[in-house]
XYZ file of C-alpha atoms in Angstrom:
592
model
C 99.260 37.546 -49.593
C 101.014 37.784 -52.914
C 101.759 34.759 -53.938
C 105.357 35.712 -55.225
C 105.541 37.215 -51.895
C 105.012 33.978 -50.624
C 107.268 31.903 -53.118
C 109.926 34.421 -52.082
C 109.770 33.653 -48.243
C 109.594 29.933 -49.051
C 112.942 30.127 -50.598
C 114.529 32.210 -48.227
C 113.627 29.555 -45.845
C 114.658 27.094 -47.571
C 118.428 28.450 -48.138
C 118.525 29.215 -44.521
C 117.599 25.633 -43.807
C 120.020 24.229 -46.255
C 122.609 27.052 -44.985
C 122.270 25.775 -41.318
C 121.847 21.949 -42.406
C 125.650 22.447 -43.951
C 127.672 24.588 -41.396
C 131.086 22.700 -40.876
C 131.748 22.395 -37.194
C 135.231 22.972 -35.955
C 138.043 21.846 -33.621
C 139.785 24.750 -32.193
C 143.192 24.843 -30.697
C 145.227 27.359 -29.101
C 148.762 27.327 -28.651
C 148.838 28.610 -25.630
C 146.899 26.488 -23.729
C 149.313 22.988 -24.630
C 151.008 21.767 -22.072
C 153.701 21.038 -24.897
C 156.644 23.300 -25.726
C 155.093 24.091 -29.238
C 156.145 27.824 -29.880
C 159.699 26.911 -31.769
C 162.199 30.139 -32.129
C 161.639 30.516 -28.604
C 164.783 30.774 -25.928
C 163.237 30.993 -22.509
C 159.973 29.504 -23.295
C 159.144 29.005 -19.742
C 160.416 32.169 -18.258
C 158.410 34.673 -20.758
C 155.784 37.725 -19.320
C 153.472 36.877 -21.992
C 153.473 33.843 -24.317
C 154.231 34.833 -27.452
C 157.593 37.116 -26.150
C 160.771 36.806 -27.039
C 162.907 37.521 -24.147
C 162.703 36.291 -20.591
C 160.292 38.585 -18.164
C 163.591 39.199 -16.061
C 164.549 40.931 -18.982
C 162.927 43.838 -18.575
C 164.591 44.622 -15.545
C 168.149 44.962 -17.446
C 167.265 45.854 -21.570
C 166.347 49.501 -22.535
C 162.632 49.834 -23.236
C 162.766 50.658 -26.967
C 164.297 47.347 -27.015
C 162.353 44.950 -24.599
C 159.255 46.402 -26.672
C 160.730 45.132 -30.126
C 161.007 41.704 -28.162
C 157.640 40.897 -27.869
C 156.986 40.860 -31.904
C 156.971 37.776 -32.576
C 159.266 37.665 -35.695
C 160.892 33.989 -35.680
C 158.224 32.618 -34.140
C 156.511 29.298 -35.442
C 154.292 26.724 -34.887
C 154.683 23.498 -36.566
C 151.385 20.944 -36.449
C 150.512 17.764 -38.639
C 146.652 17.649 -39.954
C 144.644 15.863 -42.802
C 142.546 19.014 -42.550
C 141.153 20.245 -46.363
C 140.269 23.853 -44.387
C 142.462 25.699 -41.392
C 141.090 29.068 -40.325
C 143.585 30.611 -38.182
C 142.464 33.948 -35.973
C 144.282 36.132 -33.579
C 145.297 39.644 -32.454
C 147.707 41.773 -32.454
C 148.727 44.704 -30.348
C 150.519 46.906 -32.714
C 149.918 49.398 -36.152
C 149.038 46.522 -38.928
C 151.077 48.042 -41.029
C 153.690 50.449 -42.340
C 154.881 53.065 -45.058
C 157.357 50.366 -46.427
C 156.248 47.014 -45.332
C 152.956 45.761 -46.045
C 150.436 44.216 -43.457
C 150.943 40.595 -44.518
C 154.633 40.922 -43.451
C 153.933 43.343 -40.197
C 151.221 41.460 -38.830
C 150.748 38.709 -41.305
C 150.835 34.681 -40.865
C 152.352 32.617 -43.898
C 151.609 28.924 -44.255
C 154.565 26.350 -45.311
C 154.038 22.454 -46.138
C 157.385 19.798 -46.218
C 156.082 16.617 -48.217
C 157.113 13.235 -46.806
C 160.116 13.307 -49.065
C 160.838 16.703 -47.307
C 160.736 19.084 -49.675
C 158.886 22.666 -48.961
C 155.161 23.621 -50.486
C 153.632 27.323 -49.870
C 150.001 27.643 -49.333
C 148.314 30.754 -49.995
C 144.703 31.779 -48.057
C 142.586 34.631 -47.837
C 142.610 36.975 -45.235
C 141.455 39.738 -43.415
C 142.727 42.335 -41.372
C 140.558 44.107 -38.867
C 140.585 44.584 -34.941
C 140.923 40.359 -35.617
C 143.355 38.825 -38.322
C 141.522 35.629 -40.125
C 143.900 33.566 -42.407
C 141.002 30.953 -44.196
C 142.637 28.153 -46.080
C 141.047 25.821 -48.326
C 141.053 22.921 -50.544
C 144.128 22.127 -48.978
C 145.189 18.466 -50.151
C 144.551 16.537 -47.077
C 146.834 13.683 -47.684
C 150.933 13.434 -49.094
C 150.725 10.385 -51.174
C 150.295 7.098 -49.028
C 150.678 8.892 -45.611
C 147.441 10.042 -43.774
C 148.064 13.667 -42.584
C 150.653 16.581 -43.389
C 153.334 18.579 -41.771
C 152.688 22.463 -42.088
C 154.551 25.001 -40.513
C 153.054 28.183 -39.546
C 155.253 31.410 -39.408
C 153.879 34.775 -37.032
C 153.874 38.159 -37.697
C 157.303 40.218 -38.171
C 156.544 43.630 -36.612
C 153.821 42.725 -34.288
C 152.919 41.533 -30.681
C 150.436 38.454 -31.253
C 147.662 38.480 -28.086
C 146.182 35.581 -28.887
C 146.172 33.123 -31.532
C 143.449 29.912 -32.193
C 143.814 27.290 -35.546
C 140.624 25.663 -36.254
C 140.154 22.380 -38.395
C 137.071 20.751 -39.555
C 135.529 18.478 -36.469
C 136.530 15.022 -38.799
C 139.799 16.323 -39.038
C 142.912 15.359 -37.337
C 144.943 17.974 -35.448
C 148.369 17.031 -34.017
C 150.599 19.980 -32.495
C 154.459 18.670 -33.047
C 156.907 19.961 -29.832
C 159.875 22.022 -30.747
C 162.582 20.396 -32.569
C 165.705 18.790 -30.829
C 168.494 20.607 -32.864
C 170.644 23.293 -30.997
C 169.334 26.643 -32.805
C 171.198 28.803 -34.962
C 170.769 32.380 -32.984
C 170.611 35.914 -34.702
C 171.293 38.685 -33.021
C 170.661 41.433 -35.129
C 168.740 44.619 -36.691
C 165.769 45.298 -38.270
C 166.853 43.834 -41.380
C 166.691 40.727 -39.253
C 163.815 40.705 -37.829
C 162.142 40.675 -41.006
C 162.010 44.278 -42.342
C 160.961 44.733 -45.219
C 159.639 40.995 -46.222
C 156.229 41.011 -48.440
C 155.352 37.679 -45.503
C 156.840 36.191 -42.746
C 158.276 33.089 -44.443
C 160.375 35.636 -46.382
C 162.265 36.676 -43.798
C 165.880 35.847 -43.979
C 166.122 34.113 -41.221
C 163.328 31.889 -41.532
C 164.348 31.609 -45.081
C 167.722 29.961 -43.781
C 165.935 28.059 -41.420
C 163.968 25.617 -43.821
C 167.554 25.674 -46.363
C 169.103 24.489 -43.374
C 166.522 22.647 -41.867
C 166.912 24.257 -37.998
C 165.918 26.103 -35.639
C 166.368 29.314 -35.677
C 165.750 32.082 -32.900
C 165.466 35.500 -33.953
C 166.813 38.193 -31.461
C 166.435 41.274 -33.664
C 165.295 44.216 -32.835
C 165.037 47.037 -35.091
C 166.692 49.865 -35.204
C 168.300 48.321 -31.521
C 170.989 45.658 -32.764
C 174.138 47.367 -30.845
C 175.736 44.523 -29.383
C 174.789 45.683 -26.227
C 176.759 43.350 -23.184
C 172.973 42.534 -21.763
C 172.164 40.904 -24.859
C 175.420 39.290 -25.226
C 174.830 38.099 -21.528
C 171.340 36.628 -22.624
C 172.807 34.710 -26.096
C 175.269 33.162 -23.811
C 172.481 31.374 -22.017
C 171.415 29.869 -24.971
C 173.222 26.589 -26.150
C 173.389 27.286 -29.767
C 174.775 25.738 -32.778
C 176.007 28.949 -33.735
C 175.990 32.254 -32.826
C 175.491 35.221 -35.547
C 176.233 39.305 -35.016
C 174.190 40.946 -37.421
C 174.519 44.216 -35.875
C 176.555 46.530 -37.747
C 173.700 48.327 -39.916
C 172.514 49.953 -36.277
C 176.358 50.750 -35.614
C 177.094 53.139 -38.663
C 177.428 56.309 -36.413
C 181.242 57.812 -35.959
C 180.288 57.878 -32.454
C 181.202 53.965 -32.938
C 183.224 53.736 -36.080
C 185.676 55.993 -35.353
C 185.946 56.527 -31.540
C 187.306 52.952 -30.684
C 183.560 52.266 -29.535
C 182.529 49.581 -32.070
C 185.883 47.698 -31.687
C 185.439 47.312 -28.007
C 181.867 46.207 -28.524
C 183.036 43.424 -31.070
C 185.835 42.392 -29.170
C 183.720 42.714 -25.260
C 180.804 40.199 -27.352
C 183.041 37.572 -28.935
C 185.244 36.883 -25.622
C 181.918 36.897 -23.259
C 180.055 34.127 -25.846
C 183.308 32.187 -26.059
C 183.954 32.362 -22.352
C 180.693 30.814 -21.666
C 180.385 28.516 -25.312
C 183.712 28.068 -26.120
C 183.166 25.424 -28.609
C 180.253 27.217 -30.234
C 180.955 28.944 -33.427
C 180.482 32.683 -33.768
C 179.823 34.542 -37.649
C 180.378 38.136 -37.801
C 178.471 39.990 -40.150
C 179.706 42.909 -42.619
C 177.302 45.550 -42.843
C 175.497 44.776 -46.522
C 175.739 48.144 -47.686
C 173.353 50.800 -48.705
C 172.208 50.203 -52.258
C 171.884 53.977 -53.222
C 175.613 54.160 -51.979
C 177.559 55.099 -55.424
C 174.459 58.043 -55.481
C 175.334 58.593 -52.244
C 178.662 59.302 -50.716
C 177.708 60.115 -47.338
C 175.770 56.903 -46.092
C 178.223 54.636 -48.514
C 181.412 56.391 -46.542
C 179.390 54.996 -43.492
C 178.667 51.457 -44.346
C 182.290 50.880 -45.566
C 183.965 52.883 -42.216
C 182.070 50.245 -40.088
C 182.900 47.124 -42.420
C 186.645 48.428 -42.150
C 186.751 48.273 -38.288
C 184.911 45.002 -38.357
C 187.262 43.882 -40.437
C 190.508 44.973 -39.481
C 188.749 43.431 -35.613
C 188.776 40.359 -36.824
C 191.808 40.127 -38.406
C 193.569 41.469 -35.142
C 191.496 38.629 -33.554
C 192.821 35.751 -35.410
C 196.099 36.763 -35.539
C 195.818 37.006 -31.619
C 195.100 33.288 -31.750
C 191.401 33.553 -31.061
C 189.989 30.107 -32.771
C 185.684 29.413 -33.597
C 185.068 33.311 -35.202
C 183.799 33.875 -38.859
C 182.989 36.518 -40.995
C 180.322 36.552 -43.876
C 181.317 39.748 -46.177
C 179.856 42.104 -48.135
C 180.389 41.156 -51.133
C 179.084 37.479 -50.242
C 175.468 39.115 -48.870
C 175.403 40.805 -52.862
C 173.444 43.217 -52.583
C 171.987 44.997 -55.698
C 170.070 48.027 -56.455
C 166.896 45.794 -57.244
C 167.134 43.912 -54.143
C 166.106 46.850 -51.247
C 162.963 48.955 -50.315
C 164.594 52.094 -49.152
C 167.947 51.485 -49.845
C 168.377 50.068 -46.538
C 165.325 47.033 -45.822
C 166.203 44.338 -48.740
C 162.861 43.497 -50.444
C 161.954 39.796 -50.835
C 164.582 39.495 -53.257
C 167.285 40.661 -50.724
C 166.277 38.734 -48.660
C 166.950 35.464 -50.541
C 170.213 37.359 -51.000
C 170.880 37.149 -47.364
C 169.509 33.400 -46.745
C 171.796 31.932 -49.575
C 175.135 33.706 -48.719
C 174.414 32.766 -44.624
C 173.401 29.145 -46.159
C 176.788 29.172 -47.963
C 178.800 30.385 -44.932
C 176.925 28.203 -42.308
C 177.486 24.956 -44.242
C 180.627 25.715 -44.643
C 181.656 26.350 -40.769
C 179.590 23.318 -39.397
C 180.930 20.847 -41.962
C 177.587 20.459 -43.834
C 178.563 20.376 -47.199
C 176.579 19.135 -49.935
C 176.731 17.625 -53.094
C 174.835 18.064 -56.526
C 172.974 14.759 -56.777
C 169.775 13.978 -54.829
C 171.934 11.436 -52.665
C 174.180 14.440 -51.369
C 171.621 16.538 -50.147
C 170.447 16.014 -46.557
C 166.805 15.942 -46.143
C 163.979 14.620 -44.260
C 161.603 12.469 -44.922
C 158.283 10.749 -43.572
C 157.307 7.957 -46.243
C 156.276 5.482 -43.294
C 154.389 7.917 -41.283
C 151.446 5.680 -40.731
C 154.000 3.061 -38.860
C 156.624 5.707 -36.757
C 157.354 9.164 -36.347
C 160.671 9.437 -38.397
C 161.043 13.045 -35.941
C 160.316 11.038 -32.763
C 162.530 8.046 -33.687
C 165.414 10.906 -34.302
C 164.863 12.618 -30.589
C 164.950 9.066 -29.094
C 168.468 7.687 -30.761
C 170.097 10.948 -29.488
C 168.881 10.878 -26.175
C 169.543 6.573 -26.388
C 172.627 7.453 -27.257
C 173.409 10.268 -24.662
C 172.446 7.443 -21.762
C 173.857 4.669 -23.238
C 177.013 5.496 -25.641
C 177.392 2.811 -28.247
C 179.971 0.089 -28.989
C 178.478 -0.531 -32.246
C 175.888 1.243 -33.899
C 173.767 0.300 -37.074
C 173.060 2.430 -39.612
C 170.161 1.757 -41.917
C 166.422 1.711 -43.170
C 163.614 -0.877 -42.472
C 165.506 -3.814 -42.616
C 167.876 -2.808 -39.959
C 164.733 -0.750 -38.169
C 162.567 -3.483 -37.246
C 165.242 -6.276 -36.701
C 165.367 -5.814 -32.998
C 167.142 -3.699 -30.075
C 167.131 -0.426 -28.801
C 166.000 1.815 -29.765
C 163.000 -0.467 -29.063
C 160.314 -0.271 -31.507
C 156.587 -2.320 -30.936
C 157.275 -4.284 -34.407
C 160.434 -6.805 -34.453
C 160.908 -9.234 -37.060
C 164.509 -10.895 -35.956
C 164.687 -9.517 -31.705
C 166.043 -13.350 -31.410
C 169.341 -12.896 -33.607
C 169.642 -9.080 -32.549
C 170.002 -10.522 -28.711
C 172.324 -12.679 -29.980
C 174.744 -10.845 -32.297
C 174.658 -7.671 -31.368
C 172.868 -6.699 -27.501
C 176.490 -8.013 -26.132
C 178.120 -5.872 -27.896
C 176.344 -2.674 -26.744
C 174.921 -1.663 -30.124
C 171.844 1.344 -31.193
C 170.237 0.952 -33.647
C 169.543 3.333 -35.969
C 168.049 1.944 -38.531
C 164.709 4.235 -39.968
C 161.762 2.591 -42.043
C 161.727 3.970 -45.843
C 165.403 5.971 -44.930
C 167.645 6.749 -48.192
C 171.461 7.384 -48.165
C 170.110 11.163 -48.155
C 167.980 10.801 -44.990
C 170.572 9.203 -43.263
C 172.986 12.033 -44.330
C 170.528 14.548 -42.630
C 170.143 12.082 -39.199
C 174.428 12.005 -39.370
C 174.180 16.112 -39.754
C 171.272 16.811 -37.053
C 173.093 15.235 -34.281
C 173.028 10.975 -34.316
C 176.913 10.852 -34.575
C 177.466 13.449 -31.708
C 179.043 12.883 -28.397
C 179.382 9.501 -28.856
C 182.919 7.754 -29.768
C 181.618 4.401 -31.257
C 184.662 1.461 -31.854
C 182.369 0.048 -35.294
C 179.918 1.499 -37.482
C 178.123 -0.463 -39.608
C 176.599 0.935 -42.383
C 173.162 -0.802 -44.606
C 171.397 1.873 -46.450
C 170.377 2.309 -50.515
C 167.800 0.068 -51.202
C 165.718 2.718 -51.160
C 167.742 4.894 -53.607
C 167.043 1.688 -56.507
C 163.359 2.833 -58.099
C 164.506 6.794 -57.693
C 168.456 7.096 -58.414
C 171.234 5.137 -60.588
C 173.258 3.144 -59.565
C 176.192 5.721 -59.733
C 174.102 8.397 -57.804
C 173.552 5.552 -55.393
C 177.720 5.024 -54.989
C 178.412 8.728 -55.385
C 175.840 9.505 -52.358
C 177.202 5.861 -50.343
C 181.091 7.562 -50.372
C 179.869 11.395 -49.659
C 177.790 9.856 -46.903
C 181.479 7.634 -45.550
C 183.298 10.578 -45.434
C 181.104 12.526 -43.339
C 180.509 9.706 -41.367
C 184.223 9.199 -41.542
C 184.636 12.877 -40.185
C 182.146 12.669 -37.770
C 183.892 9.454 -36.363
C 187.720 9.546 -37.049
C 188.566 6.477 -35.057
C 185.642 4.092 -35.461
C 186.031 1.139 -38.004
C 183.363 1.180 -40.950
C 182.185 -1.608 -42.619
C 179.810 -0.992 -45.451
C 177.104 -3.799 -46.192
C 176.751 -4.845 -49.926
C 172.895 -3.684 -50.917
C 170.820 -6.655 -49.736
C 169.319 -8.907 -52.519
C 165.110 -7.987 -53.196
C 162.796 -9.745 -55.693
C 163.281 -8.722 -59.351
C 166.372 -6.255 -59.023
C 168.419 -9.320 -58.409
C 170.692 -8.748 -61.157
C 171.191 -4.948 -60.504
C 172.038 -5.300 -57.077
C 174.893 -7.254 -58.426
C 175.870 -4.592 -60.753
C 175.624 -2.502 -58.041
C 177.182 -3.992 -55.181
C 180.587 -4.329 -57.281
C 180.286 -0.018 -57.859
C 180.167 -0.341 -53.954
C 183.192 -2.624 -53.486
C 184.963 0.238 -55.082
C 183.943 2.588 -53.319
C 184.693 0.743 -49.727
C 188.229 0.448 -51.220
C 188.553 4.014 -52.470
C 187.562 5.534 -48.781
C 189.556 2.755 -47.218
C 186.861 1.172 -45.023
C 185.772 -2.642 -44.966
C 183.118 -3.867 -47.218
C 181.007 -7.480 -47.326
C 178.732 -8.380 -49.374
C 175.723 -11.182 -47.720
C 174.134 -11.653 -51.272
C 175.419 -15.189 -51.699
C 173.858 -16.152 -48.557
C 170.166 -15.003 -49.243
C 169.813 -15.768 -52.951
C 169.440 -19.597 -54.362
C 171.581 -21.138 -57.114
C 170.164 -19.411 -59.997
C 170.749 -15.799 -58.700
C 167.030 -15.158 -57.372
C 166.218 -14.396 -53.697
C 165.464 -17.492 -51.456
C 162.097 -16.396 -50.389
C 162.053 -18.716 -47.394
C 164.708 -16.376 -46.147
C 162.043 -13.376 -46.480
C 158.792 -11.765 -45.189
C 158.222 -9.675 -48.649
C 161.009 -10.114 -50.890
C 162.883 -7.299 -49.276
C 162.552 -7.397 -45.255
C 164.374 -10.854 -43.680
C 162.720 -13.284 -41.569
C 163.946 -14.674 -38.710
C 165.747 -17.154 -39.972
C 167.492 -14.517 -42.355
C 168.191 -12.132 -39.689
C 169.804 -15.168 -38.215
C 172.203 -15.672 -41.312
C 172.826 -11.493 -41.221
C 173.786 -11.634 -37.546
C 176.499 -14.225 -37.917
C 177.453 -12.877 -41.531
C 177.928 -9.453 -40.069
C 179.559 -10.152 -36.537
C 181.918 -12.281 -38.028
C 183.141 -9.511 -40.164
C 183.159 -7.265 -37.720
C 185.341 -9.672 -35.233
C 187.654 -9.661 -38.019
C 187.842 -5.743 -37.739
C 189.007 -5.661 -34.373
């Protein structure tokens, strides 16, 4: 034989050998073979024909086709999983055209990929797919770790315009895979056109309405259905099951007919949908949308005469509504969606540009109705965050405080980080570093705590937004948080977040007495938490709750900690949890 023949074979063999020595195995997991509720966006998770639907299968029975068809895209849909996982390949199906004249196949049938660090702000990742009878989505190099914490949270948006079969993630067989259950939070629900469901976004975590859902950091369950948003009573019947944070009629753009506008027909359909969600959730908030107008309109007289005939009955329904006396209704404008003629596909679809449009004027409006304002300053922005991760699930401990709370309402509750955290009570948590003096101070007076390892006056803001504060009517609050805030803010964005965080508390829980704890003294920022803690008196005084100050009793003559009082120079021992329990329940027995 030639030997360059043979050299050749020798080396073919020896990549194939190399080639099969390095093949990464995999993990695989499928979402629909958890016994978990993982599918989030999802109403009737347990009553659905096929898993990845949007509607109930009873459904079927009472919607028109066109319409229970559109329900089984999957726009809204996510999946939300933690992993230290460099690689995820993620396959599946889809039923459906891939694609269309005016929205490409990454937002028709397309996955997109989104990250929240442990200080809970939002990272893309981009991968490489393919799109054949199966999608593959192949990312890589992903950074496996967020700082000091093991793993990372992803979220995993599905396809707009398409009807997933079957889905499967796969991780590297070293990796860790966790799948995270649907979140607590009641869900903001959309009912709406195709412009909601995610026509014409470039990817699914364009859409508007999972745009809004990461600014607002909830739920949010798409009903949608192009060109089949009509307000139609069996809809209405089905939102009304759901117990939603707020309910939002996006349907006007599918209403622009005169066959609506100008026969009376629309009216009655807005009027016939706001009394049937309000006779089932009266307390539950309902925004009605304007129509966002056709951006061709002043080149167009026709369709603009349409879009502002519609806005004028929706309008002038409203109006008639309020003045009737009907209380919990909104209305997001026109003008507020703004529109532009850079910011659609067709004239109609917004581009991904629109839709940032829509997800910062409903962000706007939405804040506004639930009392979620925000400030300017990191310390008046809610947000998560999972900086002890390797200790507790910070999304856990939040699911267990509200339920605590729901089955045992609260006297007194604590409000802090780690110190409060691991002191003791319920809560329970396996670590305890003071259970002795928490039995003693505060278990007879029927206290939660709610203390969170690593929390900042921002986290807390989030926990007092999400839910912590609801349904419960507790006589004292006390309130230990900012330590934290010292190596990232000043000490004025530390007092200006501390008295935006009082008032909401404050609004939360009109009749409960506050008393705001001094910032705790910690080794070597001695002498600023002295600085500090005077900015705080202030600030008690100016919102007109009670304020102490327990420095003197954990620091020695010359100003610096007493470290026999201390596990680290920042977490009490027992016998300083001691000195805190009788410090603070005095105080508090002065407040009655």
């Amino acid at each position: 034989m030639n030997p360059r023949i043979c050299i050749a074979i020798l080396l073919i063999a020896t990549f194939q050998f190399c080639f099969s020595q390095n093949k990464t195995a995999y993990i695989t997991w499928n979402p629909a073979d958890d016994s978990v509720q993982v599918l989030e966006g999802q109403a009737w998770s347990h009553e659905v024909k096929d898993f990845y639907d949007r509607l109930p299968a009873r459904a079927e029975q009472s919607v028109r086709e066109p319409l229970w068809k559109l329900s089984k895209n999957s726009a809204g849909l996510q999946i939300r999983f933690q992993t230290n996982a460099s690689e995820l390949i993620i396959k599946y199906q889809v039923t459906g055209i891939l694609q269309m004249p005016h929205m490409p196949a990454t937002g028709v049938s397309g996955i997109d990929l989104y990250s929240k660090t442990i200080d809970g702000a939002w990272l893309w990742a981009a991968g490489r797919y393919s799109f054949g009878d199966t999608i593959t989505y192949h990312f890589t190099n992903l950074l496996p770790n967020d700082q000091h914490v093991s793993n990372r949270e992803y979220t995993l948006y599905l396809p707009l315009y398409n009807s997933v079969k079957w889905m499967e993630i796969s991780v590297p067989k070293e990796a860790s895979f966790k799948p995270l259950p649907v979140r607590a939070d009641k869900p903001i629900v959309v009912y709406g056109t195709s412009i909601a469901q995610g026509g014409c976004a470039s990817r699914p975590g364009l859409a508007w309405t999972n745009i809004l859902g990461r600014k607002l950091d909830r739920p949010v369950i798409n009903l949608a259905f192009s060109g089949n948003g009509k307000l139609e009573k069996e809809l209405i019947d089905l939102l009304s099951e759901i117990d939603a944070k707020m309910y939002v009629l996006d349907c006007l753009p599918n209403l622009t007919s005169p066959d609506y506008y100008a026969t009376g027909e629309l009216r009655k359909r807005i009027v016939s949908s706001v009394t049937e969600l309000q006779r089932k959730r009266p307390h539950t908030p309902i925004l009605l949308t304007d129509h966002d107008g056709y951006t061709d309109g002043d080149m167009n007289p026709v369709r603009k005469n349409e879009y502002v005939s519609t806005n004028k009955v929706l309008r002038e329904t409203f109006d008639s509504l309020i003045a009737a006396g009907v209380k919990n209704i909104f209305r997001l404008s026109k003008e507020a969606i703004n529109q532009d003629i850079e910011s659609t596909v067709d004239g109609t679809h917004p581009n991904d540009i629109g839709m940032m449009h829509y997800a910062d004027a409903y962000e706007k409006e939405i804040k506004n109705i639930l009392g979620e304002t925000e400030g300017s300053v990191s310390t008046t922005i809610p947000v998560t965050q999972r900086r002890d991760a390797n200790s507790y699930d910070w999304e856990t401990r939040h699911r267990e405080v509200m339920q605590y709370n729901k089955l045992h309402p609260p006297r007194l509750i604590l409000i802090g980080n780690s110190i409060t955290h691991y002191w003791g009570g319920q809560p329970a948590e396996p670590r305890h570093n003071g259970s002795a003096s928490w039995e003693q101070y505060f278990t007879p007076r029927i206290t939660t705590n709610m203390g969170f390892g690593w929390d900042r006056i921002e986290n807390v803001l989030w926990r007092v937004y999400h839910g912590e504060l609801d349904s419960i009517a507790p006589k004292q609050i006390v309130l230990m948080i900012g330590t934290n805030n010292l190596q990232l803010n000043t000490n004025k964005e530390i007092a200006t977040g501390l008295q935006f965080l009082i008032k909401v508390i404050r609004a939360k829980e009109p009749n409960a007495h506050i008393l705001m704890m001094g910032i705790f003294p910690r080794r070597n920022m001695e002498d600023r938490v002295v600085r500090l803690n005077k900015m705080l008196a202030n600030v008690a005084a100016q919102s007109k709750i009670n304020y102490a100050d327990a420095g003197n009793l954990l620091v020695k003559k010359d100003g610096k900690i007493d470290e026999s009082l201390f596990l680290d120079g920042l977490h009490p021992n027992a016998v300083g949890y001691g000195k805190l329990g009788f410090f603070i329940t005095a105080h508090l027995d002065k407040m009655k």
